mmCIF file of N, CA and C in Angstrom:
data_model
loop_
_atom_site.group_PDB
_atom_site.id
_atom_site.type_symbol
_atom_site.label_atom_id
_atom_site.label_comp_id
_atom_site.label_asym_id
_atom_site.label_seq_id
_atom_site.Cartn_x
_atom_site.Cartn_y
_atom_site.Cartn_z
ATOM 1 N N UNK A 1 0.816 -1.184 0.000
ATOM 2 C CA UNK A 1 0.000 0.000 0.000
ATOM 3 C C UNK A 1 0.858 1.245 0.000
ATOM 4 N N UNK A 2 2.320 1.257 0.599
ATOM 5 C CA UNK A 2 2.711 1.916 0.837
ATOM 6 C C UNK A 2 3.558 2.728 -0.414
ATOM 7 N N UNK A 3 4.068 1.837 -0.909
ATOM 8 C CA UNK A 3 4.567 1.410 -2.593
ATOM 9 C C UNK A 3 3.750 2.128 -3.533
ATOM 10 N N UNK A 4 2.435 2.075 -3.599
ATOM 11 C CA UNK A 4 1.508 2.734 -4.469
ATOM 12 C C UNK A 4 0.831 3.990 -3.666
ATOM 13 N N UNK A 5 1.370 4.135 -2.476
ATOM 14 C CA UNK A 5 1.289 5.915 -2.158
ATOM 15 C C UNK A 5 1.923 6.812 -2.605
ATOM 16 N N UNK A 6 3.476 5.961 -2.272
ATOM 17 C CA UNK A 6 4.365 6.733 -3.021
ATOM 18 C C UNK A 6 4.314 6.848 -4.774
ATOM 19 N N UNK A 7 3.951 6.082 -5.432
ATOM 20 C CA UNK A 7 4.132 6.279 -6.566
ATOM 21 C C UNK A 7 3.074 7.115 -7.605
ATOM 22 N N UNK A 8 2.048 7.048 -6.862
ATOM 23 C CA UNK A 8 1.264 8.064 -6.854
ATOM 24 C C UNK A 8 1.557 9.656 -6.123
ATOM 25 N N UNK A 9 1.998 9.711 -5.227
ATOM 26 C CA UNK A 9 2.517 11.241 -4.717
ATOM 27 C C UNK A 9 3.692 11.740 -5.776
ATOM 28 N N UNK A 10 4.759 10.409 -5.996
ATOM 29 C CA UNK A 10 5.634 11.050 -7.185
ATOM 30 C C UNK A 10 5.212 11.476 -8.555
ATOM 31 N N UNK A 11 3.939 10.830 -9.187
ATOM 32 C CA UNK A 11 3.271 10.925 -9.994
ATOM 33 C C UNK A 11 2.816 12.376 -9.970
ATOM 34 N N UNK A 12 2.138 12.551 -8.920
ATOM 35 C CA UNK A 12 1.172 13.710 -8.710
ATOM 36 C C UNK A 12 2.285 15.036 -8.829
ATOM 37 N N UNK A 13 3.783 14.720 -8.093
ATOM 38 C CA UNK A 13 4.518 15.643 -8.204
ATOM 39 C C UNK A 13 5.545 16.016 -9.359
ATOM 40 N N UNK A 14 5.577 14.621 -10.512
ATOM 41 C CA UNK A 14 5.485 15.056 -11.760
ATOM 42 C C UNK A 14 4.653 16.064 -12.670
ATOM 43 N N UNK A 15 3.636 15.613 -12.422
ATOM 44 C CA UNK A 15 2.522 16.472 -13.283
ATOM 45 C C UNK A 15 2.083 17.839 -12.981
ATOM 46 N N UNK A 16 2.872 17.967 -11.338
ATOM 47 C CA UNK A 16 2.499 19.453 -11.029
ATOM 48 C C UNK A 16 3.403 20.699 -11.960
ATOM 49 N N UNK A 17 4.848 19.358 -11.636
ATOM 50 C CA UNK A 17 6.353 20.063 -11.557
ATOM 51 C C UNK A 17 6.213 20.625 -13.359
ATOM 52 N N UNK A 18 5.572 19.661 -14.059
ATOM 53 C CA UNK A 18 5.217 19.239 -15.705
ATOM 54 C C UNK A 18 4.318 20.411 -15.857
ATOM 55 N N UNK A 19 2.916 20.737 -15.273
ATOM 56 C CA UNK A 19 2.074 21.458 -15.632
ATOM 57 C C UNK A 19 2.453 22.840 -15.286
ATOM 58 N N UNK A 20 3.692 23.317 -13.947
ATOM 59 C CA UNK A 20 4.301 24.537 -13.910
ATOM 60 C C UNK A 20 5.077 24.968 -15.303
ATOM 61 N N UNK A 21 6.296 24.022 -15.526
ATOM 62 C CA UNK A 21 7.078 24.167 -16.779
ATOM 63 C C UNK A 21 5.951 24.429 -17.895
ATOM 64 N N UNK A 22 4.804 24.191 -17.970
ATOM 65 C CA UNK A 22 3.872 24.784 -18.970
ATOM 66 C C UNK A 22 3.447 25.537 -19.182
ATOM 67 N N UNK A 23 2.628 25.824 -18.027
ATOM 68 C CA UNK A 23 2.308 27.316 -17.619
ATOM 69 C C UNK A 23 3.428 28.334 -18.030
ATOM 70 N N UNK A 24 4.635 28.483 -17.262
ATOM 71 C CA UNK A 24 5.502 29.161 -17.263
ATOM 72 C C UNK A 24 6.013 29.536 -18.906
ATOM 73 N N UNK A 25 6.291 28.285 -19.508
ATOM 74 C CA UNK A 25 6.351 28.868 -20.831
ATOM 75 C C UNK A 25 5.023 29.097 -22.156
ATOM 76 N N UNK A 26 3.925 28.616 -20.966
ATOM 77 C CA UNK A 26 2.992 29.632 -21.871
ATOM 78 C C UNK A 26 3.027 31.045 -22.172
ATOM 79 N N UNK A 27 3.063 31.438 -20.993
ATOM 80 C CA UNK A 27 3.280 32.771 -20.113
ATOM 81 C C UNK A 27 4.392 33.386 -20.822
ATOM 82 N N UNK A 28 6.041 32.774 -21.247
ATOM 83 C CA UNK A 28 6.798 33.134 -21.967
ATOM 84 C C UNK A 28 6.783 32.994 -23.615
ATOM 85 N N UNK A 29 6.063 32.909 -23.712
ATOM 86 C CA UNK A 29 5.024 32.539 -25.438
ATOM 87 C C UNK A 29 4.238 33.880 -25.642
ATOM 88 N N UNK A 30 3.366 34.109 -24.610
ATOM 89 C CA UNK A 30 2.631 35.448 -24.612
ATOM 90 C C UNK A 30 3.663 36.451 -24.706
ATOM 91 N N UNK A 31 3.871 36.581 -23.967
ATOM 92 C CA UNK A 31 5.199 38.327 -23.972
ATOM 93 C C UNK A 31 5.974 37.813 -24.841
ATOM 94 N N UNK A 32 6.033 37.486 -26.081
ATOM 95 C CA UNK A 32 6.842 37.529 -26.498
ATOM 96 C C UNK A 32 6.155 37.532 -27.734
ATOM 97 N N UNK A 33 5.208 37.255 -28.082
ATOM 98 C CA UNK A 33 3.649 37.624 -29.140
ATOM 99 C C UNK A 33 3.537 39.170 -28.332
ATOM 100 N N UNK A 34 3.582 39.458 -27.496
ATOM 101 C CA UNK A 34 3.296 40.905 -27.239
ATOM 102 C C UNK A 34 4.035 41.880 -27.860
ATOM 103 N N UNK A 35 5.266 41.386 -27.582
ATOM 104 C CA UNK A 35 6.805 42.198 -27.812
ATOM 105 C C UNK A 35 6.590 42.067 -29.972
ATOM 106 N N UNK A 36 6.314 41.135 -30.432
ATOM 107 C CA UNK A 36 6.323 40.967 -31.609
ATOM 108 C C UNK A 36 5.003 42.251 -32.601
ATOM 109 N N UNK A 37 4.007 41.811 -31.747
ATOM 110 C CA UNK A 37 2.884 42.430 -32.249
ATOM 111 C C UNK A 37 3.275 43.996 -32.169
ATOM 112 N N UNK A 38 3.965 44.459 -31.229
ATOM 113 C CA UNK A 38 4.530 46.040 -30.275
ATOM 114 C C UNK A 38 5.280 46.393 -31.376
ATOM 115 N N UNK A 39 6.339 45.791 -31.898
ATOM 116 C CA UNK A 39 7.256 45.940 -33.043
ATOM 117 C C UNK A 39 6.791 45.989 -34.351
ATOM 118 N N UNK A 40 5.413 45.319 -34.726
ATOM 119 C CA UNK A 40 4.736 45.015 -35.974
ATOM 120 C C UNK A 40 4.114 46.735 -35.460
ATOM 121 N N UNK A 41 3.098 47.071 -34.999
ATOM 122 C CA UNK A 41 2.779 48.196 -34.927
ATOM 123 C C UNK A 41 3.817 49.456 -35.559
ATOM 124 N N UNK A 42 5.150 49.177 -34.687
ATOM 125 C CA UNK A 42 5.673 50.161 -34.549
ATOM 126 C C UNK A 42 6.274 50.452 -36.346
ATOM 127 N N UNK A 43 6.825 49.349 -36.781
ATOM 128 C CA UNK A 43 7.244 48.825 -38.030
ATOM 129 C C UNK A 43 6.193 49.720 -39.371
ATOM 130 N N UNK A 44 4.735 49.313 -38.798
ATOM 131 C CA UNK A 44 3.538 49.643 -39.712
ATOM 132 C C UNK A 44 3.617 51.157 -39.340
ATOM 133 N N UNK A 45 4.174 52.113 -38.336
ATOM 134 C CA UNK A 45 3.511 53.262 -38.347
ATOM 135 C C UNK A 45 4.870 54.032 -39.248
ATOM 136 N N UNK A 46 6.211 53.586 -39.096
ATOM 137 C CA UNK A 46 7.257 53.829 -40.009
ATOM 138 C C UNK A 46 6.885 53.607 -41.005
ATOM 139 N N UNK A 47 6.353 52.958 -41.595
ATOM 140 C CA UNK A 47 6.285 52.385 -43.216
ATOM 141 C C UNK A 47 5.265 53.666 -43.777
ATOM 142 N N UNK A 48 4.128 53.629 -42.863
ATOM 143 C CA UNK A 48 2.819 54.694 -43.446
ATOM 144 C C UNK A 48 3.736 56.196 -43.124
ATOM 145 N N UNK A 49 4.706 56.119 -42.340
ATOM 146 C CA UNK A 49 5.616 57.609 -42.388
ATOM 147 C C UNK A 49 6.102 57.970 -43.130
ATOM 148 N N UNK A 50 6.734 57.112 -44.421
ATOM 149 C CA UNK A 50 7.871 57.306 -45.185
ATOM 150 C C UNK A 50 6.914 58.156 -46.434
ATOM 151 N N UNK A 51 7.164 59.017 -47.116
ATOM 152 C CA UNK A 51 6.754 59.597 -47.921
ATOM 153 C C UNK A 51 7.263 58.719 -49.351
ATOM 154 N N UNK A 52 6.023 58.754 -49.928
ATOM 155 C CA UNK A 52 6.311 57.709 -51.370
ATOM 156 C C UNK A 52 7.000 58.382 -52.192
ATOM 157 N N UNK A 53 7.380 57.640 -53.375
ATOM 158 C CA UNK A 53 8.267 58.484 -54.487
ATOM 159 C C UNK A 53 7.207 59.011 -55.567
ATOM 160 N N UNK A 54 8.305 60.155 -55.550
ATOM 161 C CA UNK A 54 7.151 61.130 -56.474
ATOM 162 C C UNK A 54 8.212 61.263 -57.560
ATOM 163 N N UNK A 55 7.115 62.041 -58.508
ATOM 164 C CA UNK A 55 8.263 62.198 -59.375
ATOM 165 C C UNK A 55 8.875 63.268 -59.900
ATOM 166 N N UNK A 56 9.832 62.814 -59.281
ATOM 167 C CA UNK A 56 10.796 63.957 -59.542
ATOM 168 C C UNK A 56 11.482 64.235 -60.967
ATOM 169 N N UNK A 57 12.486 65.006 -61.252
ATOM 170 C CA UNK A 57 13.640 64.982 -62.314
ATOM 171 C C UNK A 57 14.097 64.421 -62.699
ATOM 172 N N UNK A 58 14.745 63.736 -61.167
ATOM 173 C CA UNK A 58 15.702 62.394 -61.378
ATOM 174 C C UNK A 58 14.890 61.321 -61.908
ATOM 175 N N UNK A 59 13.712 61.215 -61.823
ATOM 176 C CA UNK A 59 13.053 59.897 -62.052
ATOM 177 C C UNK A 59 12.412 60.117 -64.154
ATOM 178 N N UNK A 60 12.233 61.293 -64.188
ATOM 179 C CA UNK A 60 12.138 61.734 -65.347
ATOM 180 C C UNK A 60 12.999 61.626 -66.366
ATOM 181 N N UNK A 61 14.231 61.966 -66.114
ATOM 182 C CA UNK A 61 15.504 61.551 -66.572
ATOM 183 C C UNK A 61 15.976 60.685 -66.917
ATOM 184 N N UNK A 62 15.621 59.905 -65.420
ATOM 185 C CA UNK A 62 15.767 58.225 -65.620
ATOM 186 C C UNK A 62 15.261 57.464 -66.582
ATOM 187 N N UNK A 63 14.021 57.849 -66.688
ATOM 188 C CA UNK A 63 12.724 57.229 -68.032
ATOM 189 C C UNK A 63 13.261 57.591 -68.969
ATOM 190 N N UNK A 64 13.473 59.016 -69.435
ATOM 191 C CA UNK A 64 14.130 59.197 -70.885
ATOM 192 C C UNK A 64 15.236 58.749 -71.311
ATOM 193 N N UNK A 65 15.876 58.464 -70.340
ATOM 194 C CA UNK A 65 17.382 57.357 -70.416
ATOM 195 C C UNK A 65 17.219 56.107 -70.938
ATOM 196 N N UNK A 66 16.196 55.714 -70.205
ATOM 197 C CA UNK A 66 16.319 54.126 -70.933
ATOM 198 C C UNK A 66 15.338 54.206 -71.903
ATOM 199 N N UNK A 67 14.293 54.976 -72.219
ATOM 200 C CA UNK A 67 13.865 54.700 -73.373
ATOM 201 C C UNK A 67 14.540 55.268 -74.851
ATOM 202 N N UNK A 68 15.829 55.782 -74.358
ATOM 203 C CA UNK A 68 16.620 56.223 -75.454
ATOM 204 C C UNK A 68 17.416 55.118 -75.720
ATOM 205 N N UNK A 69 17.907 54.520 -74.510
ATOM 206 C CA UNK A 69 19.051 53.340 -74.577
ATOM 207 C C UNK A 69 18.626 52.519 -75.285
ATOM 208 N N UNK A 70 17.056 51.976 -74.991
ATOM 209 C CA UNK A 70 16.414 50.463 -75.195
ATOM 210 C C UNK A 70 15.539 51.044 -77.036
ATOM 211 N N UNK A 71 15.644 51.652 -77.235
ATOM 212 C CA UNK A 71 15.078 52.152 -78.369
ATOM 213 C C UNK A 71 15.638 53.007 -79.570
ATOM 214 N N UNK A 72 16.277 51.695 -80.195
ATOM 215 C CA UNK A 72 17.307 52.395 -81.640
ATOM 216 C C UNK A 72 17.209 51.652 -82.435
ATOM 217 N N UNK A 73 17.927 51.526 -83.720
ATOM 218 C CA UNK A 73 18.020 50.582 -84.762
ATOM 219 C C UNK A 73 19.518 49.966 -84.849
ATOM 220 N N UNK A 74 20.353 50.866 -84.609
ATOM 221 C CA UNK A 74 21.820 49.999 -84.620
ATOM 222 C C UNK A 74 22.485 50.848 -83.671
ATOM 223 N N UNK A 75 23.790 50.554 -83.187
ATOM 224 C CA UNK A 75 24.647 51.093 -82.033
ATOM 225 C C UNK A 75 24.669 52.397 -82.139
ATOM 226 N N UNK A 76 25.089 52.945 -83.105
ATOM 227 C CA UNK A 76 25.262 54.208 -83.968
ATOM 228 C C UNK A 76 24.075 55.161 -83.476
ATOM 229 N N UNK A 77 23.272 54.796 -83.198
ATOM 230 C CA UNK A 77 21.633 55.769 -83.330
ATOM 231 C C UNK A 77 21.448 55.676 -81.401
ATOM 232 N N UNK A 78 21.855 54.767 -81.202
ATOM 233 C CA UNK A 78 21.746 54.665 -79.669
ATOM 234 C C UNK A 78 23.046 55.237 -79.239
ATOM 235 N N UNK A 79 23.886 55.758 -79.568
ATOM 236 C CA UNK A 79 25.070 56.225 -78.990
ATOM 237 C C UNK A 79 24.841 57.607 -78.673
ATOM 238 N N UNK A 80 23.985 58.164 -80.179
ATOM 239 C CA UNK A 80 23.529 59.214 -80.548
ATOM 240 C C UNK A 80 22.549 60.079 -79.239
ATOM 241 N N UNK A 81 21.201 59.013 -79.231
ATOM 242 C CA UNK A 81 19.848 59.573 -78.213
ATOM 243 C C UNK A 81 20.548 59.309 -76.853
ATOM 244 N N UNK A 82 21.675 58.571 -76.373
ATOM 245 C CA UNK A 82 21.965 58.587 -75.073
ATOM 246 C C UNK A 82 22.971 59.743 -74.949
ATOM 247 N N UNK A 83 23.592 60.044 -75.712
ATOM 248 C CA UNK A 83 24.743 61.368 -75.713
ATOM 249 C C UNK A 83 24.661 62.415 -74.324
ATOM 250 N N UNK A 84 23.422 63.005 -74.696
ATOM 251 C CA UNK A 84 23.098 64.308 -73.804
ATOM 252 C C UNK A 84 22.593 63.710 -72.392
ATOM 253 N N UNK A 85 22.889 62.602 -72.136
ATOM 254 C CA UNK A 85 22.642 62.196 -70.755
ATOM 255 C C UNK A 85 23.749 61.399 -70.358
ATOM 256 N N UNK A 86 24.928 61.359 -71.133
ATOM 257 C CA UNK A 86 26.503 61.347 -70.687
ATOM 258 C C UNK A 86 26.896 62.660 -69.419
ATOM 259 N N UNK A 87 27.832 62.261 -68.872
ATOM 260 C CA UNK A 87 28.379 63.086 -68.217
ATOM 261 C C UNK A 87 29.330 63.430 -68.872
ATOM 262 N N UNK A 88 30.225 64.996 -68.223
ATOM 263 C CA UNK A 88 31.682 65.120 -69.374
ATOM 264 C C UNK A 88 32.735 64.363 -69.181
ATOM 265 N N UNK A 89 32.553 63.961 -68.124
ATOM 266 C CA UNK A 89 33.923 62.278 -67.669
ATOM 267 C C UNK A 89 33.395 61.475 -68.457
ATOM 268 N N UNK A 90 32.058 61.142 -68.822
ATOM 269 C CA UNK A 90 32.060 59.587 -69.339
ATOM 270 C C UNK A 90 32.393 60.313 -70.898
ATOM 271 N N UNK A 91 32.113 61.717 -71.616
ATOM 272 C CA UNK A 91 31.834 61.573 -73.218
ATOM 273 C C UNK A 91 33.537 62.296 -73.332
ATOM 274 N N UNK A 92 34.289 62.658 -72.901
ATOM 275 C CA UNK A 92 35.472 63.021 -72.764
ATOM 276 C C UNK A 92 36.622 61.949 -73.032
ATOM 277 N N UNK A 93 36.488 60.597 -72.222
ATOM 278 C CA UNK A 93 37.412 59.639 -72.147
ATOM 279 C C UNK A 93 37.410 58.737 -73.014
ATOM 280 N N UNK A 94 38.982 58.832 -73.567
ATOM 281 C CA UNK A 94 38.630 58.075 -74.984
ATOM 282 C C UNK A 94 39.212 56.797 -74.621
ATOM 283 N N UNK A 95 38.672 55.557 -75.182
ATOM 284 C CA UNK A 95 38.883 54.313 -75.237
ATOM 285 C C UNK A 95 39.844 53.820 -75.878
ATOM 286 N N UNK A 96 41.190 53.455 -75.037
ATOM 287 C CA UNK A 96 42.286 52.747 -75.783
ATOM 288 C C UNK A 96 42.222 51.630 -76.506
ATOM 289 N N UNK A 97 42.596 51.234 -77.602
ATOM 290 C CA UNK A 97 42.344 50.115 -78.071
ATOM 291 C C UNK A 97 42.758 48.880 -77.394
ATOM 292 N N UNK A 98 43.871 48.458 -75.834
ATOM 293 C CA UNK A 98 43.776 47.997 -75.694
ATOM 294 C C UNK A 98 42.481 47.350 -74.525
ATOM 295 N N UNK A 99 41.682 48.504 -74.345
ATOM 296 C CA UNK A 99 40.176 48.229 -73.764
ATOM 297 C C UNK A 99 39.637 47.615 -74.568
ATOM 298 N N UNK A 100 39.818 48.586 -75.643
ATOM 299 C CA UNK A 100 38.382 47.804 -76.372
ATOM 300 C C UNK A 100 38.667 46.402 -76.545
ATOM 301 N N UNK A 101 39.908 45.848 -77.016
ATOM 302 C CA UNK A 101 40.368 44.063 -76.965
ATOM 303 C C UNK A 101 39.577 43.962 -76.217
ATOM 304 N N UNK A 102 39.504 44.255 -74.837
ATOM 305 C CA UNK A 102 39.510 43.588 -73.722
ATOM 306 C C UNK A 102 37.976 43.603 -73.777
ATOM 307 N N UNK A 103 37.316 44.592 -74.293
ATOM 308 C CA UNK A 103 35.566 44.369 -74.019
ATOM 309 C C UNK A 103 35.640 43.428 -74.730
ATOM 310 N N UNK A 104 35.899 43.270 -75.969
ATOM 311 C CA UNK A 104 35.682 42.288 -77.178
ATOM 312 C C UNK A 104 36.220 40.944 -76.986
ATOM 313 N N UNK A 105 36.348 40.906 -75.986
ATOM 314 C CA UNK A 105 37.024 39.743 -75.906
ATOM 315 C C UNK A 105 36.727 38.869 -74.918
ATOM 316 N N UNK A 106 35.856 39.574 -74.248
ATOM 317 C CA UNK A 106 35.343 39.228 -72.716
ATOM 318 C C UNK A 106 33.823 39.320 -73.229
ATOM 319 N N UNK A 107 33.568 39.262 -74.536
ATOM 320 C CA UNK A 107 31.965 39.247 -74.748
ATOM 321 C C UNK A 107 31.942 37.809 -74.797
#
């Protein structure tokens, strides 16, 4: 009888010791969904802060750039419509021939 008191009291003091460790990290499950959700807020009120892109110059520029680049008939005509959106470093510097090997060669 005595045998199955004890093994029942150890039992009982498993399942307490078992159902604390549960609790406890339930409890550490929550605050930590709190802390997440706190950061998602905070995250969402930065995002609706940031002012969208408008359009500017630069973005205007940008468009006429590539639709000059992406829109020619041979190299010659595209060298041409991208010109005036060179800088004077890039339309200034002349290409040694041993570059150019080297583009041509690395195609």
């Amino acid at each position: 009888m005595e045998s199955t008191q004890k093994k029942n009291s150890l039992f009982i003091m498993i399942v307490f010791v078992m159902a604390t460790l549960v609790i406890m990290y339930i409890f550490s499950l929550r605050s930590q969904l709190n802390e997440v959700r706190t950061n998602q807020g905070n995250y969402e009120e930065q995002i609706q802060s940031l002012s969208p892109i408008q359009n500017t110059d630069a973005l205007k520029v940008n468009r006429q750039f590539l639709e000059s680049f992406f829109t020619y008939q041979n190299t010659a005509e595209r060298y041409k419509k991208v010109e005036p959106f060179m800088t004077d470093q890039c339309s200034k510097r002349p290409i040694l021939p041993e570059q150019n090997f080297r583009i041509r060669k690395n195609r």
